[in-house]
């Protein structure tokens, strides 16, 4: 028999038949099963309100796993084995007395207890309290919660306080799924394992940084949630600021969770507020109108199902962030993210400064400076754009621009790149917190985002319209052009 190498766990999942659990969590657990990373004794208790029995729940999970796992990665025998680990309870999360059966289920097991709250954040506090009253958790229980942690700093504090009444910070695993992406993790290796970059990584050598997280999809039936959040709260407060922190942070003294998180917090604290007088030059909000996506006509944001026609929620944000410290003084970080853009693309571009003294043909001076392009998705990889001599006797010292490419799928023999949730679940099982967000990170991120939002509310400007299938409002291009630069795709 092939050995499973994971740690033995009892995983209780609240909201187990909800969208996140079915679309992401169970397919990820199935993949861990395929990779033999679930210990033989690991068990899963799925909790939800649907009145089905364990068999019915397993059937539902099986069909969603089949839907979300690639056909060539589906092994019916492994799937059947995986489902045997799953028990189901129809459960009212608010019923204190109803928590007793969780203890009975626990008594039959004995692994580390992990509680995954795949529920709306408004339920975290109540579930935590009921777990405590029901005697269902102890000091070694690990608790996993999803974003959004609140709607602003104040509401995030309420949620974090409720969790803190029951659990210590070292028991809490706050998910930002971007931290589980292969290339995002690779940022740490790239920066701190390569002295070549370490010495160049500052305002002496870098002119500016671009971070783009573009999606071609629209709101995907989530209008109710999204309209209250908007792109700033949904994407910038968490994913984009996390990427910015990983690019901008100082080297941690080691790879421990707190060493890394301490450095990220320093970056968040050093972010310059985008005050009223900077609104025009540092921030662009957009909202998509009808257009095309993948060659098909698509409706505008205000014409989506359930839409409130007067909404001024932004589906696109471009901003210029500045970090007030020695390393980054004078280096803008241009960030943009939006829905219904031409493609799904997440990438970071580090633009290096030109050589201090230019000795080549002056008509070649326009050739681009060195750039490091880090592709987070799709086609994960990196490319370093350099200038070399063009080949041939007739070329003299003509320069040529070209990439040093590292495409992960080729470099690692097309090995499968695990989904972010697989990695995150695996780290939770090992009890490693370094890919999870600490309370102070959430709060400093909110502090910065809150002031931006409150300034734009005072400013009272509506978001600028952009047609679906374009790169956002023209104002976002103007924002970067004003500084004599351009977004990478526009070059
Ligand atoms: C989620 C946001 O956190 O991230 C969604 O709520 C967004 O609005 C999604 O679509 C993007 O994640 P990914 O992994 O597809 O880039």
CSV table of C-alpha atoms and ligand atoms in Angstrom, one decimal:
chain,number,residue,atom,x,y,z
A,1,UNK,CA,0.0,0.0,0.0
A,2,UNK,CA,1.3,3.5,-0.9
A,3,UNK,CA,1.9,5.6,2.2
A,4,UNK,CA,0.1,8.9,2.8
A,5,UNK,CA,2.4,11.5,4.2
A,6,UNK,CA,0.1,14.1,5.6
A,7,UNK,CA,-0.6,14.9,9.3
A,8,UNK,CA,-3.7,13.3,10.7
A,9,UNK,CA,-6.5,15.8,10.9
A,10,UNK,CA,-10.2,16.2,11.7
A,11,UNK,CA,-11.5,18.9,9.5
A,12,UNK,CA,-14.9,20.4,10.3
A,13,UNK,CA,-16.2,22.5,7.4
A,14,UNK,CA,-19.0,25.0,8.0
A,15,UNK,CA,-20.8,26.0,4.8
A,16,UNK,CA,-19.7,22.8,3.1
A,17,UNK,CA,-22.3,22.9,0.4
A,18,UNK,CA,-21.7,26.6,-0.4
A,19,UNK,CA,-20.1,27.9,-3.6
A,20,UNK,CA,-16.6,28.3,-2.2
A,21,UNK,CA,-16.5,24.9,-0.6
A,22,UNK,CA,-17.8,23.1,-3.7
A,23,UNK,CA,-15.9,25.1,-6.3
A,24,UNK,CA,-12.5,25.4,-4.5
A,25,UNK,CA,-12.2,23.6,-1.2
A,26,UNK,CA,-13.4,20.1,-2.0
A,27,UNK,CA,-11.7,19.9,-5.4
A,28,UNK,CA,-8.5,21.0,-3.6
A,29,UNK,CA,-8.9,18.4,-0.9
A,30,UNK,CA,-9.5,15.8,-3.6
A,31,UNK,CA,-6.2,16.9,-5.3
A,32,UNK,CA,-4.4,16.5,-1.9
A,33,UNK,CA,-5.9,13.0,-1.8
A,34,UNK,CA,-4.5,12.3,-5.3
A,35,UNK,CA,-1.1,13.6,-4.2
A,36,UNK,CA,-1.3,11.3,-1.2
A,37,UNK,CA,-1.0,14.2,1.2
A,38,UNK,CA,-4.0,13.3,3.3
A,39,UNK,CA,-3.1,11.0,6.2
A,40,UNK,CA,-5.0,7.8,6.2
A,41,UNK,CA,-7.0,8.7,9.3
A,42,UNK,CA,-7.9,12.2,8.2
A,43,UNK,CA,-11.7,12.8,8.3
A,44,UNK,CA,-13.9,15.6,7.1
A,45,UNK,CA,-17.2,16.6,8.7
A,46,UNK,CA,-19.2,18.7,6.3
A,47,UNK,CA,-21.8,21.0,7.8
A,48,UNK,CA,-24.5,22.9,5.9
A,49,UNK,CA,-28.2,23.6,6.2
A,50,UNK,CA,-29.4,21.4,3.3
A,51,UNK,CA,-31.5,18.5,4.5
A,52,UNK,CA,-29.6,15.6,2.9
A,53,UNK,CA,-27.9,12.6,4.5
A,54,UNK,CA,-24.3,11.7,4.1
A,55,UNK,CA,-24.9,9.8,1.0
A,56,UNK,CA,-26.8,12.7,-0.6
A,57,UNK,CA,-24.1,15.1,0.4
A,58,UNK,CA,-21.3,12.9,-1.0
A,59,UNK,CA,-23.2,12.6,-4.3
A,60,UNK,CA,-23.4,16.4,-4.5
A,61,UNK,CA,-19.7,16.9,-3.7
A,62,UNK,CA,-18.7,14.2,-6.2
A,63,UNK,CA,-20.6,15.9,-9.0
A,64,UNK,CA,-19.0,19.3,-8.2
A,65,UNK,CA,-15.6,17.8,-7.9
A,66,UNK,CA,-16.0,16.2,-11.3
A,67,UNK,CA,-17.1,19.5,-12.7
A,68,UNK,CA,-14.1,21.4,-11.3
A,69,UNK,CA,-11.3,19.0,-11.7
A,70,UNK,CA,-9.7,18.5,-15.1
A,71,UNK,CA,-10.8,15.3,-16.8
A,72,UNK,CA,-7.3,13.9,-17.0
A,73,UNK,CA,-6.9,14.5,-13.3
A,74,UNK,CA,-10.0,12.7,-12.3
A,75,UNK,CA,-9.6,9.2,-10.9
A,76,UNK,CA,-12.9,7.7,-9.9
A,77,UNK,CA,-11.4,5.3,-7.5
A,78,UNK,CA,-9.4,8.0,-5.7
A,79,UNK,CA,-12.6,10.1,-5.6
A,80,UNK,CA,-14.6,7.3,-4.1
A,81,UNK,CA,-11.9,6.8,-1.5
A,82,UNK,CA,-11.8,10.5,-0.7
A,83,UNK,CA,-15.6,10.7,-0.3
A,84,UNK,CA,-15.5,8.0,2.3
A,85,UNK,CA,-13.7,10.4,4.6
A,86,UNK,CA,-16.6,12.8,4.4
A,87,UNK,CA,-19.5,12.7,6.9
A,88,UNK,CA,-22.4,15.2,6.6
A,89,UNK,CA,-24.6,16.8,9.2
A,90,UNK,CA,-27.5,19.1,8.4
A,91,UNK,CA,-26.7,21.9,10.8
A,92,UNK,CA,-28.1,25.2,12.1
A,93,UNK,CA,-24.9,27.2,12.9
A,94,UNK,CA,-26.9,29.4,15.3
A,95,UNK,CA,-28.2,26.6,17.5
A,96,UNK,CA,-25.9,26.4,20.5
A,97,UNK,CA,-27.3,23.1,21.6
A,98,UNK,CA,-26.8,21.6,18.2
A,99,UNK,CA,-23.0,21.6,18.6
A,100,UNK,CA,-23.0,18.5,20.8
A,101,UNK,CA,-22.8,16.0,17.8
A,102,UNK,CA,-19.6,17.6,16.8
A,103,UNK,CA,-18.0,16.3,20.0
A,104,UNK,CA,-19.3,12.8,19.3
A,105,UNK,CA,-17.8,12.9,15.9
A,106,UNK,CA,-14.5,14.1,17.3
A,107,UNK,CA,-14.4,11.3,19.9
A,108,UNK,CA,-14.4,8.8,17.0
A,109,UNK,CA,-11.3,10.4,15.6
A,110,UNK,CA,-8.3,12.0,17.2
A,111,UNK,CA,-6.3,14.1,14.8
A,112,UNK,CA,-5.6,17.8,15.0
A,113,UNK,CA,-8.9,19.7,14.8
A,114,UNK,CA,-9.2,22.2,11.9
A,115,UNK,CA,-12.4,24.3,11.7
A,116,UNK,CA,-12.9,25.9,8.3
A,117,UNK,CA,-15.5,28.7,8.2
A,118,UNK,CA,-16.6,28.8,4.6
A,119,UNK,CA,-19.4,31.0,5.6
A,120,UNK,CA,-20.2,34.8,5.4
A,121,UNK,CA,-17.9,36.6,7.8
A,122,UNK,CA,-20.9,37.8,9.8
A,123,UNK,CA,-21.2,34.3,11.2
A,124,UNK,CA,-17.6,33.8,12.3
A,125,UNK,CA,-18.2,35.3,15.8
A,126,UNK,CA,-21.3,33.2,16.4
A,127,UNK,CA,-19.7,30.0,15.3
A,128,UNK,CA,-16.6,30.7,17.4
A,129,UNK,CA,-18.7,31.3,20.5
A,130,UNK,CA,-20.9,28.2,19.9
A,131,UNK,CA,-17.8,26.0,19.4
A,132,UNK,CA,-16.5,27.3,22.7
A,133,UNK,CA,-19.8,26.9,24.6
A,134,UNK,CA,-20.2,23.4,23.2
A,135,UNK,CA,-16.7,22.5,24.3
A,136,UNK,CA,-15.8,21.7,20.7
A,137,UNK,CA,-12.4,23.4,20.5
A,138,UNK,CA,-9.3,23.8,22.5
A,139,UNK,CA,-6.0,25.7,22.4
A,140,UNK,CA,-4.6,23.6,19.5
A,141,UNK,CA,-7.7,24.0,17.3
A,142,UNK,CA,-6.8,25.7,14.0
A,143,UNK,CA,-9.4,28.0,12.6
A,144,UNK,CA,-9.6,29.1,9.0
A,145,UNK,CA,-11.5,32.2,7.8
A,146,UNK,CA,-11.9,33.8,4.5
A,147,UNK,CA,-11.9,37.4,3.3
A,148,UNK,CA,-13.6,39.8,3.5
A,149,UNK,CA,-12.7,40.4,7.1
A,150,UNK,CA,-15.1,43.3,7.5
A,151,UNK,CA,-16.1,46.2,5.2
A,152,UNK,CA,-13.7,48.7,6.8
A,153,UNK,CA,-11.3,49.0,9.7
A,154,UNK,CA,-14.0,49.2,12.3
A,155,UNK,CA,-16.0,46.3,11.1
A,156,UNK,CA,-12.9,44.2,10.7
A,157,UNK,CA,-12.0,44.9,14.3
A,158,UNK,CA,-15.4,43.7,15.4
A,159,UNK,CA,-14.9,40.3,13.6
A,160,UNK,CA,-11.3,40.0,14.8
A,161,UNK,CA,-12.3,40.7,18.4
A,162,UNK,CA,-15.1,38.1,18.2
A,163,UNK,CA,-12.6,35.5,17.0
A,164,UNK,CA,-10.0,36.7,19.6
A,165,UNK,CA,-12.5,36.0,22.4
A,166,UNK,CA,-12.2,32.3,21.6
A,167,UNK,CA,-8.9,31.8,19.8
A,168,UNK,CA,-5.4,33.0,20.0
A,169,UNK,CA,-3.8,34.7,17.0
A,170,UNK,CA,-1.6,31.6,16.5
A,171,UNK,CA,-4.7,29.5,16.0
A,172,UNK,CA,-6.1,31.8,13.2
A,173,UNK,CA,-5.5,31.2,9.5
A,174,UNK,CA,-6.9,34.1,7.6
A,175,UNK,CA,-6.9,33.2,3.9
A,176,UNK,CA,-5.8,35.5,1.1
A,177,UNK,CA,-5.8,32.9,-1.7
A,178,UNK,CA,-3.2,34.9,-3.7
A,179,UNK,CA,-0.6,33.9,-1.1
A,180,UNK,CA,-1.1,30.3,-2.1
A,181,UNK,CA,-0.3,30.9,-5.8
A,182,UNK,CA,2.9,29.2,-7.0
A,183,UNK,CA,4.4,32.4,-8.5
A,184,UNK,CA,3.4,34.6,-5.6
A,185,UNK,CA,5.4,32.2,-3.3
A,186,UNK,CA,8.2,32.4,-5.8
A,187,UNK,CA,8.5,36.1,-5.2
A,188,UNK,CA,10.1,35.2,-1.9
A,189,UNK,CA,12.6,32.8,-3.5
A,190,UNK,CA,13.3,35.3,-6.4
A,191,UNK,CA,14.0,38.1,-4.1
A,192,UNK,CA,15.8,36.5,-1.2
A,193,UNK,CA,17.6,33.6,-2.8
A,194,UNK,CA,19.2,35.7,-5.6
A,195,UNK,CA,21.7,38.2,-4.5
A,196,UNK,CA,21.7,39.6,-8.0
A,197,UNK,CA,18.3,41.0,-7.4
A,198,UNK,CA,18.7,41.7,-3.7
A,199,UNK,CA,21.3,44.3,-4.4
A,200,UNK,CA,19.3,46.0,-7.2
A,201,UNK,CA,16.0,46.0,-5.3
A,202,UNK,CA,15.7,49.7,-4.3
A,203,UNK,CA,15.2,53.3,-5.5
A,204,UNK,CA,18.8,53.4,-6.8
A,205,UNK,CA,18.1,50.9,-9.5
A,206,UNK,CA,14.3,50.6,-9.9
A,207,UNK,CA,12.3,53.4,-11.5
A,208,UNK,CA,8.8,52.1,-11.0
A,209,UNK,CA,6.8,49.0,-10.5
A,210,UNK,CA,3.5,47.9,-12.2
A,211,UNK,CA,1.1,45.4,-10.7
A,212,UNK,CA,-1.8,44.4,-12.9
A,213,UNK,CA,-4.5,41.9,-11.9
A,214,UNK,CA,-7.0,41.8,-14.7
A,215,UNK,CA,-10.1,39.6,-15.1
A,216,UNK,CA,-12.2,39.1,-18.2
A,217,UNK,CA,-15.2,37.9,-16.2
A,218,UNK,CA,-17.8,40.3,-14.8
A,219,UNK,CA,-19.7,39.9,-11.6
A,220,UNK,CA,-20.7,36.3,-12.2
A,221,UNK,CA,-24.0,36.4,-10.3
A,222,UNK,CA,-22.5,38.0,-7.2
A,223,UNK,CA,-24.0,41.5,-7.7
A,224,UNK,CA,-25.4,41.7,-4.2
A,225,UNK,CA,-22.1,41.1,-2.5
A,226,UNK,CA,-19.9,42.9,-5.0
A,227,UNK,CA,-22.0,46.1,-5.2
A,228,UNK,CA,-21.4,46.7,-1.4
A,229,UNK,CA,-17.7,46.0,-1.8
A,230,UNK,CA,-16.4,47.2,-5.1
A,231,UNK,CA,-13.0,46.5,-6.6
A,232,UNK,CA,-11.2,48.5,-3.9
A,233,UNK,CA,-12.4,46.4,-1.1
A,234,UNK,CA,-12.7,43.1,-3.0
A,235,UNK,CA,-9.3,43.1,-4.6
A,236,UNK,CA,-7.0,46.0,-3.6
A,237,UNK,CA,-7.4,45.7,0.2
A,238,UNK,CA,-6.2,42.1,0.2
A,239,UNK,CA,-4.7,40.6,-3.0
A,240,UNK,CA,-3.1,43.6,-4.5
A,241,UNK,CA,-1.7,45.0,-1.2
A,242,UNK,CA,-0.3,41.6,-0.4
A,243,UNK,CA,1.5,41.5,-3.7
A,244,UNK,CA,2.8,45.0,-3.1
A,245,UNK,CA,4.1,44.0,0.3
A,246,UNK,CA,5.9,40.9,-1.1
A,247,UNK,CA,7.6,43.1,-3.7
A,248,UNK,CA,8.4,46.0,-1.4
A,249,UNK,CA,9.2,44.4,2.0
A,250,UNK,CA,12.7,44.2,3.5
A,251,UNK,CA,14.4,40.8,3.7
A,252,UNK,CA,12.9,38.9,6.7
A,253,UNK,CA,15.5,37.4,9.1
A,254,UNK,CA,14.1,33.9,8.4
A,255,UNK,CA,11.1,32.3,6.8
A,256,UNK,CA,9.0,32.1,10.0
A,257,UNK,CA,5.4,33.4,9.7
A,258,UNK,CA,6.0,36.3,12.0
A,259,UNK,CA,9.3,37.4,10.5
A,260,UNK,CA,7.6,37.7,7.1
A,261,UNK,CA,4.5,39.3,8.4
A,262,UNK,CA,6.4,41.8,10.5
A,263,UNK,CA,8.1,43.0,7.3
A,264,UNK,CA,4.8,43.2,5.3
A,265,UNK,CA,3.3,45.3,8.1
A,266,UNK,CA,6.2,47.8,7.8
A,267,UNK,CA,5.3,48.3,4.2
A,268,UNK,CA,1.6,48.9,4.9
A,269,UNK,CA,2.5,51.4,7.6
A,270,UNK,CA,4.8,53.3,5.1
A,271,UNK,CA,2.1,53.7,2.4
A,272,UNK,CA,1.5,57.3,1.7
A,273,UNK,CA,-2.2,58.2,2.1
A,274,UNK,CA,-3.9,59.2,-1.1
A,275,UNK,CA,-5.3,62.5,0.2
A,276,UNK,CA,-7.9,64.8,-1.5
A,277,UNK,CA,-5.2,66.8,-3.4
A,278,UNK,CA,-3.9,63.5,-4.9
A,279,UNK,CA,-7.3,62.2,-6.0
A,280,UNK,CA,-6.9,63.5,-9.6
A,281,UNK,CA,-3.4,62.3,-10.2
A,282,UNK,CA,-3.2,59.1,-8.1
A,283,UNK,CA,-6.5,57.4,-8.5
A,284,UNK,CA,-8.9,56.3,-11.2
A,285,UNK,CA,-12.2,54.4,-10.6
A,286,UNK,CA,-14.1,52.8,-13.4
A,287,UNK,CA,-17.3,50.9,-14.1
A,288,UNK,CA,-17.8,48.7,-17.1
A,289,UNK,CA,-20.4,49.3,-19.7
A,290,UNK,CA,-21.6,46.8,-22.3
A,291,UNK,CA,-19.0,45.5,-24.7
A,292,UNK,CA,-17.5,42.2,-25.7
A,293,UNK,CA,-15.7,39.5,-23.8
A,294,UNK,CA,-14.1,36.5,-25.7
A,295,UNK,CA,-15.8,37.9,-28.8
A,296,UNK,CA,-19.3,37.7,-27.4
A,297,UNK,CA,-21.5,40.7,-26.4
A,298,UNK,CA,-21.8,41.2,-22.7
A,299,UNK,CA,-24.0,43.6,-20.6
A,300,UNK,CA,-22.7,46.5,-18.6
A,301,UNK,CA,-22.4,46.4,-14.8
A,302,UNK,CA,-25.7,48.2,-14.4
A,303,UNK,CA,-27.5,45.8,-16.7
A,304,UNK,CA,-26.3,42.7,-14.9
A,305,UNK,CA,-28.8,40.5,-13.1
A,306,UNK,CA,-30.1,42.0,-9.9
A,307,UNK,CA,-28.4,45.3,-10.6
A,308,UNK,CA,-29.4,48.6,-9.1
A,309,UNK,CA,-29.3,51.0,-12.0
A,310,UNK,CA,-28.0,53.9,-9.9
A,311,UNK,CA,-25.0,52.1,-8.5
A,312,UNK,CA,-21.7,54.0,-8.5
A,313,UNK,CA,-19.7,51.0,-7.3
A,314,UNK,CA,-16.3,50.7,-9.1
A,315,UNK,CA,-15.4,47.6,-11.0
A,316,UNK,CA,-11.9,49.0,-11.9
A,317,UNK,CA,-9.3,50.8,-9.9
A,318,UNK,CA,-5.9,52.1,-11.0
A,319,UNK,CA,-3.8,53.9,-8.5
A,320,UNK,CA,-0.3,55.2,-7.9
A,321,UNK,CA,0.9,54.0,-4.5
A,322,UNK,CA,4.0,55.5,-2.9
A,323,UNK,CA,6.0,54.0,-0.1
A,324,UNK,CA,7.6,56.4,2.2
A,325,UNK,CA,10.8,54.8,3.2
A,326,UNK,CA,14.5,54.7,2.2
A,327,UNK,CA,14.2,51.8,-0.1
A,328,UNK,CA,11.3,53.1,-2.2
A,329,UNK,CA,11.4,56.8,-2.0
A,330,UNK,CA,10.5,58.2,-5.4
A,331,UNK,CA,9.5,54.8,-6.9
A,332,UNK,CA,5.8,54.8,-7.8
A,333,UNK,CA,3.9,51.5,-7.7
A,334,UNK,CA,1.2,51.7,-10.4
A,335,UNK,CA,-1.5,49.2,-9.5
A,336,UNK,CA,-4.6,48.4,-11.6
A,337,UNK,CA,-7.3,45.8,-11.3
A,338,UNK,CA,-10.6,45.4,-12.9
A,339,UNK,CA,-13.4,43.2,-14.1
A,340,UNK,CA,-14.3,42.7,-17.8
A,341,UNK,CA,-10.9,43.6,-19.1
A,342,UNK,CA,-9.6,42.0,-22.3
A,343,UNK,CA,-8.0,39.0,-20.6
A,344,UNK,CA,-7.3,37.2,-17.3
A,345,UNK,CA,-3.8,38.3,-16.5
A,346,UNK,CA,-1.9,38.9,-13.3
A,347,UNK,CA,1.6,40.2,-13.6
A,348,UNK,CA,4.2,42.3,-11.8
A,349,UNK,CA,6.7,44.3,-13.8
A,350,UNK,CA,9.8,45.8,-12.2
A,351,UNK,CA,11.2,48.5,-14.4
A,352,UNK,CA,14.9,49.2,-13.9
A,353,UNK,CA,16.5,52.5,-14.4
A,354,UNK,CA,18.7,53.2,-17.4
A,355,UNK,CA,22.5,52.7,-17.3
A,356,UNK,CA,24.0,55.8,-15.8
A,357,UNK,CA,26.1,56.7,-18.9
A,358,UNK,CA,25.0,55.8,-22.4
A,359,UNK,CA,27.7,54.9,-25.0
A,360,UNK,CA,25.7,53.3,-27.8
A,361,UNK,CA,24.1,54.8,-30.9
A,362,UNK,CA,21.9,57.7,-29.7
A,363,UNK,CA,19.0,56.6,-32.0
A,364,UNK,CA,18.8,53.4,-30.0
A,365,UNK,CA,18.3,55.2,-26.8
A,366,UNK,CA,14.5,54.6,-27.0
A,367,UNK,CA,15.1,50.9,-26.5
A,368,UNK,CA,13.5,49.7,-23.3
A,369,UNK,CA,15.4,49.6,-20.0
A,370,UNK,CA,15.7,46.3,-18.2
A,371,UNK,CA,12.5,44.9,-17.0
A,372,UNK,CA,11.7,41.9,-14.9
A,373,UNK,CA,8.2,40.5,-15.7
A,374,UNK,CA,6.7,38.2,-13.2
A,375,UNK,CA,3.7,36.4,-14.6
A,376,UNK,CA,1.4,35.1,-11.8
A,377,UNK,CA,-1.3,33.7,-14.1
A,378,UNK,CA,-1.7,32.4,-16.7
A,379,UNK,CA,1.6,30.9,-18.1
A,380,UNK,CA,3.3,31.2,-14.7
A,381,UNK,CA,6.9,32.3,-15.2
A,382,UNK,CA,9.4,35.1,-15.3
A,383,UNK,CA,11.1,37.0,-18.0
A,384,UNK,CA,14.0,39.4,-17.7
A,385,UNK,CA,14.1,41.8,-20.6
A,386,UNK,CA,17.7,42.7,-21.5
A,387,UNK,CA,19.6,44.4,-24.2
A,388,UNK,CA,22.3,42.5,-26.2
A,389,UNK,CA,24.3,43.1,-29.3
A,390,UNK,CA,22.4,42.3,-32.5
A,391,UNK,CA,24.1,39.4,-34.4
A,392,UNK,CA,25.8,39.8,-37.7
A,393,UNK,CA,28.8,41.6,-39.3
A,394,UNK,CA,26.7,44.4,-40.6
A,395,UNK,CA,25.1,45.2,-37.3
A,396,UNK,CA,28.2,46.8,-35.6
A,397,UNK,CA,27.2,47.6,-32.1
A,398,UNK,CA,23.5,47.7,-32.8
A,399,UNK,CA,21.5,46.7,-29.7
A,400,UNK,CA,18.6,44.3,-29.6
A,401,UNK,CA,16.0,43.8,-27.0
A,402,UNK,CA,15.2,40.3,-25.9
A,403,UNK,CA,14.0,38.2,-23.0
A,404,UNK,CA,15.7,35.7,-20.7
A,405,UNK,CA,12.6,33.4,-20.2
A,406,UNK,CA,11.7,31.0,-17.5
A,407,UNK,CA,8.3,29.4,-18.1
A,408,UNK,CA,7.6,27.2,-15.1
A,409,UNK,CA,5.6,24.6,-17.0
A,410,UNK,CA,8.6,24.1,-19.3
A,411,UNK,CA,11.3,24.4,-16.7
A,412,UNK,CA,9.7,21.9,-14.4
A,413,UNK,CA,8.8,19.4,-17.1
A,414,UNK,CA,5.1,20.5,-17.3
A,415,UNK,CA,4.6,19.4,-13.8
A,416,UNK,CA,1.1,20.3,-12.6
A,417,UNK,CA,1.0,23.6,-10.7
A,418,UNK,CA,-1.2,23.1,-7.7
A,419,UNK,CA,-4.1,25.4,-7.1
A,420,UNK,CA,-3.7,28.1,-4.4
A,421,UNK,CA,-6.2,26.3,-2.1
A,422,UNK,CA,-4.3,23.0,-2.3
A,423,UNK,CA,-1.2,24.7,-1.0
A,424,UNK,CA,-3.1,26.7,1.7
A,425,UNK,CA,-5.0,23.6,3.0
A,426,UNK,CA,-1.8,21.6,3.0
A,427,UNK,CA,0.0,24.4,5.1
A,428,UNK,CA,-3.0,24.6,7.5
A,429,UNK,CA,-2.7,20.8,8.0
A,430,UNK,CA,1.0,21.3,8.8
A,431,UNK,CA,0.1,24.2,11.1
A,432,UNK,CA,2.3,26.7,9.2
A,433,UNK,CA,1.0,30.2,9.3
A,434,UNK,CA,3.4,32.0,6.9
A,435,UNK,CA,0.9,32.1,4.0
A,436,UNK,CA,-1.8,33.5,6.1
A,437,UNK,CA,-2.6,37.1,7.0
A,438,UNK,CA,-2.1,38.3,10.6
A,439,UNK,CA,-4.6,40.6,12.3
A,440,UNK,CA,-2.4,43.7,12.1
A,441,UNK,CA,-1.9,43.2,8.3
A,442,UNK,CA,-5.6,43.2,7.8
A,443,UNK,CA,-6.0,46.3,9.9
A,444,UNK,CA,-3.2,48.4,8.4
A,445,UNK,CA,-4.5,47.5,4.9
A,446,UNK,CA,-8.0,48.6,5.9
A,447,UNK,CA,-6.6,51.9,7.4
A,448,UNK,CA,-5.1,52.8,4.1
A,449,UNK,CA,-8.0,51.7,2.0
A,450,UNK,CA,-10.5,53.4,4.3
A,451,UNK,CA,-8.8,56.8,3.8
A,452,UNK,CA,-8.8,56.4,0.0
A,453,UNK,CA,-12.5,55.5,0.0
A,454,UNK,CA,-13.5,58.3,2.4
A,455,UNK,CA,-11.6,60.8,0.2
A,456,UNK,CA,-13.3,59.7,-3.0
A,457,UNK,CA,-16.6,59.8,-1.2
A,458,UNK,CA,-15.9,63.4,-0.3
A,459,UNK,CA,-14.7,64.0,-3.8
A,460,UNK,CA,-18.1,62.8,-5.1
A,461,UNK,CA,-16.9,61.8,-8.5
A,462,UNK,CA,-18.7,58.9,-10.2
A,463,UNK,CA,-16.6,56.1,-11.6
A,464,UNK,CA,-15.5,56.6,-15.2
A,465,UNK,CA,-17.1,54.3,-17.7
A,466,UNK,CA,-15.2,51.8,-19.8
A,467,UNK,CA,-16.4,49.4,-22.4
A,468,UNK,CA,-16.2,45.7,-21.5
A,469,UNK,CA,-13.2,44.2,-23.2
A,470,UNK,CA,-11.0,47.2,-22.9
A,471,UNK,CA,-8.2,48.0,-20.4
A,472,UNK,CA,-10.3,50.3,-18.3
A,473,UNK,CA,-11.0,54.1,-18.5
A,474,UNK,CA,-8.7,56.2,-20.6
A,475,UNK,CA,-7.9,58.1,-17.4
A,476,UNK,CA,-5.9,55.1,-16.2
A,477,UNK,CA,-3.6,55.5,-19.2
A,478,UNK,CA,-3.5,59.2,-18.7
A,479,UNK,CA,-2.4,58.7,-15.0
A,480,UNK,CA,0.7,56.8,-16.0
A,481,UNK,CA,1.4,58.8,-19.2
A,482,UNK,CA,1.5,62.0,-17.1
A,483,UNK,CA,4.6,60.5,-15.5
A,484,UNK,CA,6.2,59.7,-18.9
A,485,UNK,CA,5.4,56.0,-18.7
A,486,UNK,CA,3.0,53.5,-20.0
A,487,UNK,CA,1.3,50.3,-18.9
A,488,UNK,CA,3.2,47.4,-20.2
A,489,UNK,CA,0.6,46.1,-22.7
A,490,UNK,CA,0.3,49.5,-24.2
A,491,UNK,CA,4.0,49.6,-25.2
B,1,LIG,C1,-11.6,36.9,-5.1
B,1,LIG,C2,-12.5,38.1,-5.4
B,1,LIG,O1,-11.0,37.1,-3.9
B,1,LIG,O2,-10.6,36.8,-6.1
B,1,LIG,C3,-13.1,37.9,-6.8
B,1,LIG,O3,-13.6,38.2,-4.5
B,1,LIG,C4,-12.1,37.6,-7.9
B,1,LIG,O4,-13.9,39.0,-7.2
B,1,LIG,C5,-11.1,36.5,-7.4
B,1,LIG,O5,-12.7,37.3,-9.1
B,1,LIG,C6,-9.9,36.5,-8.4
B,1,LIG,O6,-9.1,35.3,-8.0
B,1,LIG,P1,-8.3,34.6,-9.1
B,1,LIG,O7,-7.5,33.5,-8.3
B,1,LIG,O8,-9.2,34.0,-10.1
B,1,LIG,O9,-7.4,35.6,-9.7
